[in-house]
Each structure stands twice: as C-alpha cells, then as structure tokens.
C-alpha cells in the first residue's frame, strides 16, 4: 500500500470511526437515568490555566459521589460520574459538554471553575433543557439574570464584594486603591466592589492593573504608595498577587490589603506569614480556616483518599457543594425529570454543613446557594478569621 | 519612583537576558527556535524545590544537583528526543516538536508535583534593603550579580576554550566547522546542556520572586522578544534586548498603564525595527525560514 | 501536490456526502466536524500566507478575533443578517490584514514574527479595553442563525462544512493560478522573484489580504459555533494551535491544511479516553507525528516509496 493510500485510508477510517457509533435517540424517560444508575457529566479544567482548581473540584466530586455509591447510592441508583477535560479552552469545553450530552447521554452537567468555558458551555446545556449545576464557577452571569436551569453553589464575585467592601469601610480609609487583574476576573471584581463601596459613600481613588502573567508589580505599588492609599483592594489570581504582596512589603507600603477569593491560596498565606508579613485578608467561603475544626470531617476523608494532594479552601467548599447536590438528588425522589429536579433543589430545606458558615439554600427566584462569606487574614503575624452573612 | 522602576526593570531584564542568551546560543548552534525554553526555566525551579525543600539537602548541594539535572535533561530530552530526530527537518517541525515536548513536561509536572503554585523561599534574607530612594531585596541584587558573572564566564568560554571555539565555528558555518574537524554532535549536545542550564539558573533566580507552578514557562516568550529585539543570533543583542524589554515594561506600567504593556512593547518593536529591520545588533538577513 | 488526493478533486461530491450524512450524526459529531471545518478554513488561509508566500506571521489569531467580534457586533448592534455579517467580518479582517501587511513590509523572518506576535497581543488588548463595544473580558453572546426545518447544530454543520469546501476549492484554484506561483516565487527568493518581474510588495499584500479574509470568516464562524466569545480565546495559543495544524498537515499544501485540523482536533477528541493524562498524550501525539513526518502528512504523500514502518525502525535504531 502506498503511503498516500494509507494516509487516505487512515484519515477516512478515523472520520468514520468518529462518525460511527452513537446516533441513538430514545427519549422515553429522562436521559441518563436507568434503573440502577444516574449519569452525571462534569466538564472541568484538568489542564490549562486553572488546572489547579479544575482538578480539585473533580477529585472532591469523585470523593463525595463514591462515598454515596458505597452507601447504596441515591434512591437505589448509583452516581455514574463522567468527567471530560475542557482544557481551559471554550472550544474544547463545548466539545466536552456536547459529548457528555450526546454520547454519554448524561442527566445533567456538573460544571467546572473556569469562567470563559462556563460561559460558552452553559447556554448549550440549558438550550437542551438540561440543568447546568456549578459547584465551582464564580461568575455572576451564571445566575444573574435568573435562569431556571442554572444552579450555583459557589460564592459569586459580586457576593464576594460584600465582605470586601465592608472590611475596607471599617478602616475608614481616606484613599482606596484597587489592583485589577487584566482579565475577566479583575473586571467583574472591580465592578462589584465599586457598587458595594458606594453603599458606604466610598470610591476607588487609585486604579491599577496587572497582567496575570506579570513578573513584577514594582510600578503599581510605587504609584499606590505615592498616592497615599491606605487600603489596597485586589481582584485576581495568586501568581500576580504574589508580586503585589512582595512589592508592598519591599517598598514598605503599610496599608492593609484585601483580596477576593482568588487570593485565598496556601502559597499566598505562606508568603504573608513568612517572607512578606503585610496585613492581608482574603475572602474565604469557609466557616473557619482550612484545617481547623469546621473542616475536620472533610480533611479526614480527603487525606484518606488523596494522601499526596494538598486540599485548597475551594476543595472544602466543593465538598460542601457536592453534598448539597447529592441531597437535592435524593429529595427529587425516584421518578426523575428535569422539572422535578429543579423543584427539588428549589424547595429542599436549608442545608447546613460544618464547612460553609451559613446554611445553603436555593430559592425559586434565586439559584445561588451560598449566603455568606468570611475573611481569612494575617496581621502582625497573627491569624484572623471573621465573617458576615450576605443578604441574598 | 523613576529610580525604583528603573532598577527593578534592570533586575527583571537580567532574567530575560539570561534566558535569551541560552535561547540564542541554541539557535546559533542548532538553528532551533527553542519554544520550550520557558519550560526549562520551570524545571529549574521545580528541581531546586525538590532537592532543597522536599529532600531537605543543603542549599549549595541542592543547587549543584539542580544544575546537573537540568544539564542532563537538556541532553537527554531536548537533544536526543527532539533535536536529533528532527535534525534534517526544517525549523518549524522542530518548533512543533518542542511544543509537543513542552506540553508533555507541563503535564508530567502537574502529575508529579501537583497543579498547585508553590512558594519557593529565597536562600538569602528577604528583608528589603534601602539604598537612597530605592528599595531592593537581596535576591534582586543576586540576580544582577549572577547574570553579570555568567555572561562574563560565557565570554571567556567562547573565546578561550576549545569547545567554545568549536561552538562559535559551528554557528558561523556548520559545514566549514565539520571540515575543520569539529564534532558537530558534541557541539550540539554541549549547546543543549549549557542552554538548558542557563534557563534553569533563570528559574532558580526567579523562583523566589514569584510562585512556582507548571505554567510559569509562559515567560519564555519574553526571551524570544528580547532575542529578536536585540538582533536574532547576537549574544550581546540578547542581553541588551532583555534589559531594554524589562525596563520598558516597567516604565510603561509606571508612567502609562500596566495593561498597555503589550501594546507599548509593540510600538517599541516597530520603532526599533523601523530603524534597524534586523534588530539592534543583528546582521542583515542571516536567518532562513 | 494536493492533486494526488483525488477525493479532493470533487468538492461537489464531497458536499453531497456531507449533506447526506448530516442528519444521522449526533450533536457531538456535528459539533466536532463543524469545529474541524472552521479550523480548515483558518488553516488554509494561514498556509497561503505562511506555507505558500513564506511570510513568518505569528499573529494570525488577530484575524480570527477581528472576524469573531465583527460578526457578533454587527449582528447584535446593527441587526445585520448572519451571511452579511460573516462576509463583512471577512472584509474587515482584510483591512487589518492590509494594514499589518504594510507595517511588516520591510521585515523578514523572526523580525516579522515578532511584530505580528505583538500585533496579535495588541488586538486582544483593544478588544478587552473597548468595553462599550465588546463588553471587555466578560465577552459577548453570539446569535446563531436559524434555518427552518433544521436543528441549530445541523444548520451550523451545513454552514461550516459548505463554507469550508467552497473556500478550500477557491484556495486550490488560487495556488494553481499566477498569484499562487508568485507566492511560491517570493517564498523561495524575493530577489529572484523581483528579477522575474513579480512585485513582491503587491503579492505580499495580496497574501496578507487573502489569509486575513480566511481568518476573518473562520473567526465569524467560530464565534457563531461557540455562541460566546471572550478576548482570552484569541491569544497566542490560537495561533500556535493553527501553526501546529499546518506543520503537521503539511506546509505549502492545501491538502495539508485539511489533514492538520483533522489530526489535531480529532486526535484530541480520541485522546479524551486518556482522561487526566490528555495534556501529555496530546503533546506526545504532536511530537510523534512530527518525528514520523517532519514535512507534514501531505509531505509524506510526495514520497510515495516512504515506508512509515521502516521510518519507525530506523528511528529506533538511531536511538
């Protein structure tokens, strides 16, 4: 066989193999639900820019669902979790979700953390009349405006702005600086915090930006220091934040720094408790510091299952979210429909976990379950943890 | 503020320069555009993290092991697994091969070390030092000192050693070098080893100034910018290009807006290349695509 | 060179085949085939510029971005019909293509690469800052065209596959024409080309205009296919993706521009079975293909006697 012939053959075979199999359209009952199993499809970033979050949400979902299955499943059905990598790429994310819906015929989609992917994927899912349930994405767009088929058990960035602004106001600042990361996360946190600060008659006086891949924040901090800001707010991710913190310490900027949830990272807390001891706070979804009493149950199960993996604050939050998800499925009973599931999530009673400070609750007109955010911080080498509810 | 911004620009520029020098050396000898140079920086930081923090070896031992491992990696992976099988192929196939290797390295890093960002401590004190209006941490001083030292050593190496002379000869004409009895495959191996060690030093120096994670190799693209700005294939050009890039990025962040950095770099490049279409120190049209 | 793939000689027949299989495919298959079609358009345009005319451009994602945003904005703000918006997106991309083409006229090789790289980054920057028009980093939802009687996925499948077949055929005709020969002459030697009376300025600009048009149309279709766009989706990684496609498929070959996207996209979909090792298996796929066929798969076909297995054996021996 000539090379040219084999190439043609191989390519055709690949296309055919791909186009073969599948193509069954039986919709007598709800897709993905059989007598003894319910298929849940999850897209998450196993690689790409936020694989660290993507992987942790996948692992914790497996942990919770496997435990449920070991105990006999939900209403006689085992959870069959099928995970696809969205690679942090919207095109690959849509492919992942479409595969889950059409090939694996999952009953609903359990979403991943990366916003650009979530925004491309969720309209596809709900157009099909299928629930998009996210334990991970923090973008407000998922549930604002209200949509019947999207659920969010993560603190959204606009909700995170509430404790950030409240703490900022408590310092009675004369000048506030905001360092916005040059991406979607920075833009949304900025907008949200401007709206919240207005409630205290405060505004942002010094606006700075930083590239997510920046290797220095020297200019930004120098300008903030020159402007005399006495509170520094930040919306962004740990890598760029580490420069801001190191630079603030280096240039002797004493203003307290408050970051959104993106700043709730182990590496950052290690930094502010050792090398760059500045006054620093970050939004946390938890009721206590990770590793303290409220996460004891989670930590025990996590360490047993993944002894080599460090959990994040968001892993414990993902754990609580997965438990909420399982409870909703249980309440929906054995005869499953999308409408029945929606009703079950909307009407289930308040769901309390030790990890999340306030009981989680979806309402018929509000599909955000998390109602409170705490702040985790360091000041003079001391650890501070405090919080307040969000009036949703 | 100006002095603070300038000094930091030079520090960051030194890192760019160091990586760009390795990048340029590799291009000169093997005509390979090293698209995985950022990943060499990454493995440098991860090796040090492993030997020093995880294995708890003394810093200097860990550092020596890091550089040895990086050199071995450069030979075993880049030279033997990518560069040689693709030696007769063009420039772009080698770029694609290296990008494939970069993806494998990032994926393996995520599996071996996890996807988390790590805080790599500095071996020096992290208390800032004040010199007049400028604040600086010892690690930043170290970066400048080490960069200058390495560039000096490289100069001596290229001028006064047999291998260095062979490498220079190879970069001028591979055929002529072969005819003069230079063993090309030794030169290639040495180039990959030295180039990878230089990038790893970049990672070791830079690691304590940022968070170490599997995607930190993204800064490799800056060394490409630096190398081209200075004149592709020119070692002094790579150094000047790196420092120019570091300083200009910081000036833009300081006096314009940080989110305009890329656009400002664009303007800077168009200006430089309008005056000198082959970069600051480049010879006219040597490269072939 | 593309002519040896005889099934490509009959785009009409191909159109019929795809039209007939369309209705029996599931949505996942429709989506992946549509995605391949979009990247075939993008890769074909890029290959004309890079592989045929020899312009080392690494800012091609800029045209994809311009096309995507133009199509979205024209439909949202001006309520233009889909087809008009797609063509207008292509035309707008051409204007940008000509502009950058003029800027890089004095530049060659890596210097050209660097400036186009920065051009790509600047376009992303402008899209993220011009919030009134683009909604910044938060992105824009993109309307999907409706064809009566067809599901929206099937409609997108017909639109993308149909457009790809037409545009690939146009590219085939182009490379066989005077323009195509002028491109190759410029690639081989600009000096020799100008001695032959070929205006390098004119043909370099033509190459930029055409590849920008392909990029713009591909961007408009990609935006519609994804139904949501953000500036982040058009960073350097997109250019690298398409560069990988044409190198693996075959530089300077129209057939290569088709084979590359099929291998890269279909390969990634098949490799989903490797679950959390996908980054590694995808990297190994690229490395493996490029070592086995450094001239691209289309390049293999040129050497009819090349024996793939012999190549594997000799590689193993060399190690």
PDB file of N, CA and C in Angstrom, chain B residues 96-149:
ATOM      1  N   UNK B  96       7.404  22.693  16.412  1.00  0.00           N
ATOM      2  CA  UNK B  96       6.227  21.924  16.797  1.00  0.00           C
ATOM      3  C   UNK B  96       6.621  20.760  17.716  1.00  0.00           C
ATOM      4  N   UNK B  97       7.742  20.111  17.386  1.00  0.00           N
ATOM      5  CA  UNK B  97       8.219  19.033  18.251  1.00  0.00           C
ATOM      6  C   UNK B  97       8.484  19.537  19.660  1.00  0.00           C
ATOM      7  N   UNK B  98       9.107  20.714  19.772  1.00  0.00           N
ATOM      8  CA  UNK B  98       9.397  21.270  21.096  1.00  0.00           C
ATOM      9  C   UNK B  98       8.120  21.661  21.831  1.00  0.00           C
ATOM     10  N   UNK B  99       7.125  22.146  21.062  1.00  0.00           N
ATOM     11  CA  UNK B  99       5.862  22.488  21.726  1.00  0.00           C
ATOM     12  C   UNK B  99       5.191  21.228  22.253  1.00  0.00           C
ATOM     13  N   UNK B 100       5.290  20.146  21.485  1.00  0.00           N
ATOM     14  CA  UNK B 100       4.763  18.873  21.974  1.00  0.00           C
ATOM     15  C   UNK B 100       5.484  18.461  23.248  1.00  0.00           C
ATOM     16  N   UNK B 101       6.816  18.616  23.247  1.00  0.00           N
ATOM     17  CA  UNK B 101       7.587  18.258  24.437  1.00  0.00           C
ATOM     18  C   UNK B 101       7.214  19.163  25.610  1.00  0.00           C
ATOM     19  N   UNK B 102       6.984  20.455  25.337  1.00  0.00           N
ATOM     20  CA  UNK B 102       6.609  21.373  26.412  1.00  0.00           C
ATOM     21  C   UNK B 102       5.290  20.929  27.054  1.00  0.00           C
ATOM     22  N   UNK B 103       4.344  20.484  26.223  1.00  0.00           N
ATOM     23  CA  UNK B 103       3.053  20.032  26.766  1.00  0.00           C
ATOM     24  C   UNK B 103       3.255  18.792  27.628  1.00  0.00           C
ATOM     25  N   UNK B 104       4.118  17.881  27.169  1.00  0.00           N
ATOM     26  CA  UNK B 104       4.385  16.669  27.960  1.00  0.00           C
ATOM     27  C   UNK B 104       5.005  17.057  29.305  1.00  0.00           C
ATOM     28  N   UNK B 105       5.960  18.010  29.261  1.00  0.00           N
ATOM     29  CA  UNK B 105       6.627  18.421  30.502  1.00  0.00           C
ATOM     30  C   UNK B 105       5.648  19.064  31.473  1.00  0.00           C
ATOM     31  N   UNK B 106       4.766  19.922  30.942  1.00  0.00           N
ATOM     32  CA  UNK B 106       3.796  20.573  31.835  1.00  0.00           C
ATOM     33  C   UNK B 106       2.862  19.542  32.446  1.00  0.00           C
ATOM     34  N   UNK B 107       2.413  18.595  31.606  1.00  0.00           N
ATOM     35  CA  UNK B 107       1.509  17.557  32.096  1.00  0.00           C
ATOM     36  C   UNK B 107       2.181  16.700  33.162  1.00  0.00           C
ATOM     37  N   UNK B 108       3.438  16.317  32.913  1.00  0.00           N
ATOM     38  CA  UNK B 108       4.150  15.496  33.899  1.00  0.00           C
ATOM     39  C   UNK B 108       4.358  16.270  35.193  1.00  0.00           C
ATOM     40  N   UNK B 109       4.677  17.561  35.055  1.00  0.00           N
ATOM     41  CA  UNK B 109       4.868  18.385  36.252  1.00  0.00           C
ATOM     42  C   UNK B 109       3.596  18.403  37.092  1.00  0.00           C
ATOM     43  N   UNK B 110       2.452  18.567  36.424  1.00  0.00           N
ATOM     44  CA  UNK B 110       1.175  18.573  37.147  1.00  0.00           C
ATOM     45  C   UNK B 110       0.959  17.250  37.875  1.00  0.00           C
ATOM     46  N   UNK B 111       1.420  16.132  37.266  1.00  0.00           N
ATOM     47  CA  UNK B 111       1.201  14.838  37.903  1.00  0.00           C
ATOM     48  C   UNK B 111       2.200  14.618  39.044  1.00  0.00           C
ATOM     49  N   UNK B 112       3.461  14.972  38.796  1.00  0.00           N
ATOM     50  CA  UNK B 112       4.492  14.709  39.811  1.00  0.00           C
ATOM     51  C   UNK B 112       4.375  15.674  40.988  1.00  0.00           C
ATOM     52  N   UNK B 113       4.275  16.970  40.688  1.00  0.00           N
ATOM     53  CA  UNK B 113       4.311  17.960  41.769  1.00  0.00           C
ATOM     54  C   UNK B 113       2.931  18.528  42.101  1.00  0.00           C
ATOM     55  N   UNK B 114       1.931  18.170  41.323  1.00  0.00           N
ATOM     56  CA  UNK B 114       0.603  18.742  41.553  1.00  0.00           C
ATOM     57  C   UNK B 114       0.442  20.044  40.800  1.00  0.00           C
ATOM     58  N   UNK B 115      -0.812  20.489  40.647  1.00  0.00           N
ATOM     59  CA  UNK B 115      -1.092  21.667  39.846  1.00  0.00           C
ATOM     60  C   UNK B 115      -0.960  22.961  40.653  1.00  0.00           C
ATOM     61  N   UNK B 116      -0.750  22.825  41.962  1.00  0.00           N
ATOM     62  CA  UNK B 116      -0.648  23.986  42.846  1.00  0.00           C
ATOM     63  C   UNK B 116       0.520  24.897  42.528  1.00  0.00           C
ATOM     64  N   UNK B 117       0.393  26.157  42.941  1.00  0.00           N
ATOM     65  CA  UNK B 117       1.541  27.056  42.913  1.00  0.00           C
ATOM     66  C   UNK B 117       2.301  26.884  44.226  1.00  0.00           C
ATOM     67  N   UNK B 118       3.630  26.867  44.140  1.00  0.00           N
ATOM     68  CA  UNK B 118       4.451  26.759  45.342  1.00  0.00           C
ATOM     69  C   UNK B 118       5.174  28.062  45.601  1.00  0.00           C
ATOM     70  N   UNK B 119       5.434  28.278  46.866  1.00  0.00           N
ATOM     71  CA  UNK B 119       6.242  29.418  47.269  1.00  0.00           C
ATOM     72  C   UNK B 119       7.647  28.888  47.508  1.00  0.00           C
ATOM     73  N   UNK B 120       8.573  29.273  46.644  1.00  0.00           N
ATOM     74  CA  UNK B 120       9.965  28.831  46.794  1.00  0.00           C
ATOM     75  C   UNK B 120      10.698  29.895  47.599  1.00  0.00           C
ATOM     76  N   UNK B 121      11.166  29.566  48.802  1.00  0.00           N
ATOM     77  CA  UNK B 121      11.811  30.603  49.617  1.00  0.00           C
ATOM     78  C   UNK B 121      13.118  31.060  48.987  1.00  0.00           C
ATOM     79  N   UNK B 122      13.573  32.206  49.399  1.00  0.00           N
ATOM     80  CA  UNK B 122      14.871  32.687  48.942  1.00  0.00           C
ATOM     81  C   UNK B 122      15.939  32.165  49.900  1.00  0.00           C
ATOM     82  N   UNK B 123      17.138  31.893  49.366  1.00  0.00           N
ATOM     83  CA  UNK B 123      18.215  31.417  50.228  1.00  0.00           C
ATOM     84  C   UNK B 123      18.801  32.578  51.025  1.00  0.00           C
ATOM     85  N   UNK B 124      18.486  33.790  50.579  1.00  0.00           N
ATOM     86  CA  UNK B 124      19.023  34.979  51.244  1.00  0.00           C
ATOM     87  C   UNK B 124      17.948  35.577  52.142  1.00  0.00           C
ATOM     88  N   UNK B 125      18.310  36.591  52.887  1.00  0.00           N
ATOM     89  CA  UNK B 125      17.333  37.302  53.705  1.00  0.00           C
ATOM     90  C   UNK B 125      16.296  37.958  52.784  1.00  0.00           C
ATOM     91  N   UNK B 126      15.055  38.012  53.264  1.00  0.00           N
ATOM     92  CA  UNK B 126      14.029  38.633  52.431  1.00  0.00           C
ATOM     93  C   UNK B 126      13.700  40.032  52.927  1.00  0.00           C
ATOM     94  N   UNK B 127      14.490  40.526  53.909  1.00  0.00           N
ATOM     95  CA  UNK B 127      14.247  41.890  54.376  1.00  0.00           C
ATOM     96  C   UNK B 127      14.753  42.877  53.334  1.00  0.00           C
ATOM     97  N   UNK B 128      13.921  43.850  53.006  1.00  0.00           N
ATOM     98  CA  UNK B 128      14.362  44.809  51.986  1.00  0.00           C
ATOM     99  C   UNK B 128      15.497  45.686  52.496  1.00  0.00           C
ATOM    100  N   UNK B 129      16.331  46.095  51.560  1.00  0.00           N
ATOM    101  CA  UNK B 129      17.433  46.994  51.870  1.00  0.00           C
ATOM    102  C   UNK B 129      17.083  48.324  51.229  1.00  0.00           C
ATOM    103  N   UNK B 130      17.402  49.421  51.929  1.00  0.00           N
ATOM    104  CA  UNK B 130      17.104  50.721  51.333  1.00  0.00           C
ATOM    105  C   UNK B 130      18.404  51.382  50.900  1.00  0.00           C
ATOM    106  N   UNK B 131      18.477  51.751  49.618  1.00  0.00           N
ATOM    107  CA  UNK B 131      19.637  52.473  49.103  1.00  0.00           C
ATOM    108  C   UNK B 131      19.108  53.773  48.541  1.00  0.00           C
ATOM    109  N   UNK B 132      19.273  54.870  49.270  1.00  0.00           N
ATOM    110  CA  UNK B 132      18.692  56.141  48.838  1.00  0.00           C
ATOM    111  C   UNK B 132      17.191  55.991  48.691  1.00  0.00           C
ATOM    112  N   UNK B 133      16.654  56.349  47.536  1.00  0.00           N
ATOM    113  CA  UNK B 133      15.204  56.271  47.357  1.00  0.00           C
ATOM    114  C   UNK B 133      14.750  54.869  46.922  1.00  0.00           C
ATOM    115  N   UNK B 134      15.707  53.941  46.796  1.00  0.00           N
ATOM    116  CA  UNK B 134      15.367  52.654  46.187  1.00  0.00           C
ATOM    117  C   UNK B 134      15.271  51.566  47.243  1.00  0.00           C
ATOM    118  N   UNK B 135      14.203  50.762  47.148  1.00  0.00           N
ATOM    119  CA  UNK B 135      14.093  49.563  47.975  1.00  0.00           C
ATOM    120  C   UNK B 135      14.465  48.372  47.106  1.00  0.00           C
ATOM    121  N   UNK B 136      15.235  47.457  47.689  1.00  0.00           N
ATOM    122  CA  UNK B 136      15.627  46.292  46.913  1.00  0.00           C
ATOM    123  C   UNK B 136      15.788  45.113  47.878  1.00  0.00           C
ATOM    124  N   UNK B 137      15.464  43.898  47.432  1.00  0.00           N
ATOM    125  CA  UNK B 137      15.705  42.740  48.292  1.00  0.00           C
ATOM    126  C   UNK B 137      16.982  42.039  47.818  1.00  0.00           C
ATOM    127  N   UNK B 138      17.678  41.359  48.743  1.00  0.00           N
ATOM    128  CA  UNK B 138      18.960  40.741  48.377  1.00  0.00           C
ATOM    129  C   UNK B 138      18.855  39.834  47.146  1.00  0.00           C
ATOM    130  N   UNK B 139      17.753  39.123  47.005  1.00  0.00           N
ATOM    131  CA  UNK B 139      17.597  38.233  45.854  1.00  0.00           C
ATOM    132  C   UNK B 139      17.744  39.006  44.539  1.00  0.00           C
ATOM    133  N   UNK B 140      17.233  40.249  44.516  1.00  0.00           N
ATOM    134  CA  UNK B 140      17.312  41.044  43.285  1.00  0.00           C
ATOM    135  C   UNK B 140      18.754  41.436  42.974  1.00  0.00           C
ATOM    136  N   UNK B 141      19.499  41.734  44.059  1.00  0.00           N
ATOM    137  CA  UNK B 141      20.924  42.053  43.851  1.00  0.00           C
ATOM    138  C   UNK B 141      21.629  40.814  43.311  1.00  0.00           C
ATOM    139  N   UNK B 142      21.282  39.659  43.902  1.00  0.00           N
ATOM    140  CA  UNK B 142      21.880  38.393  43.463  1.00  0.00           C
ATOM    141  C   UNK B 142      21.635  38.166  41.970  1.00  0.00           C
ATOM    142  N   UNK B 143      20.417  38.461  41.520  1.00  0.00           N
ATOM    143  CA  UNK B 143      20.079  38.251  40.115  1.00  0.00           C
ATOM    144  C   UNK B 143      21.039  39.020  39.210  1.00  0.00           C
ATOM    145  N   UNK B 144      21.252  40.294  39.550  1.00  0.00           N
ATOM    146  CA  UNK B 144      22.126  41.112  38.708  1.00  0.00           C
ATOM    147  C   UNK B 144      23.560  40.586  38.758  1.00  0.00           C
ATOM    148  N   UNK B 145      24.039  40.258  39.967  1.00  0.00           N
ATOM    149  CA  UNK B 145      25.415  39.785  40.124  1.00  0.00           C
ATOM    150  C   UNK B 145      25.619  38.485  39.339  1.00  0.00           C
ATOM    151  N   UNK B 146      24.692  37.540  39.526  1.00  0.00           N
ATOM    152  CA  UNK B 146      24.848  36.244  38.852  1.00  0.00           C
ATOM    153  C   UNK B 146      24.784  36.416  37.332  1.00  0.00           C
ATOM    154  N   UNK B 147      23.884  37.257  36.868  1.00  0.00           N
ATOM    155  CA  UNK B 147      23.780  37.459  35.417  1.00  0.00           C
ATOM    156  C   UNK B 147      25.081  38.005  34.859  1.00  0.00           C
ATOM    157  N   UNK B 148      25.626  39.028  35.521  1.00  0.00           N
ATOM    158  CA  UNK B 148      26.879  39.610  35.039  1.00  0.00           C
ATOM    159  C   UNK B 148      27.980  38.555  35.069  1.00  0.00           C
ATOM    160  N   UNK B 149      28.047  37.774  36.153  1.00  0.00           N
ATOM    161  CA  UNK B 149      29.083  36.756  36.275  1.00  0.00           C
ATOM    162  C   UNK B 149      28.962  35.715  35.170  1.00  0.00           C
TER     163      UNK B 149
END
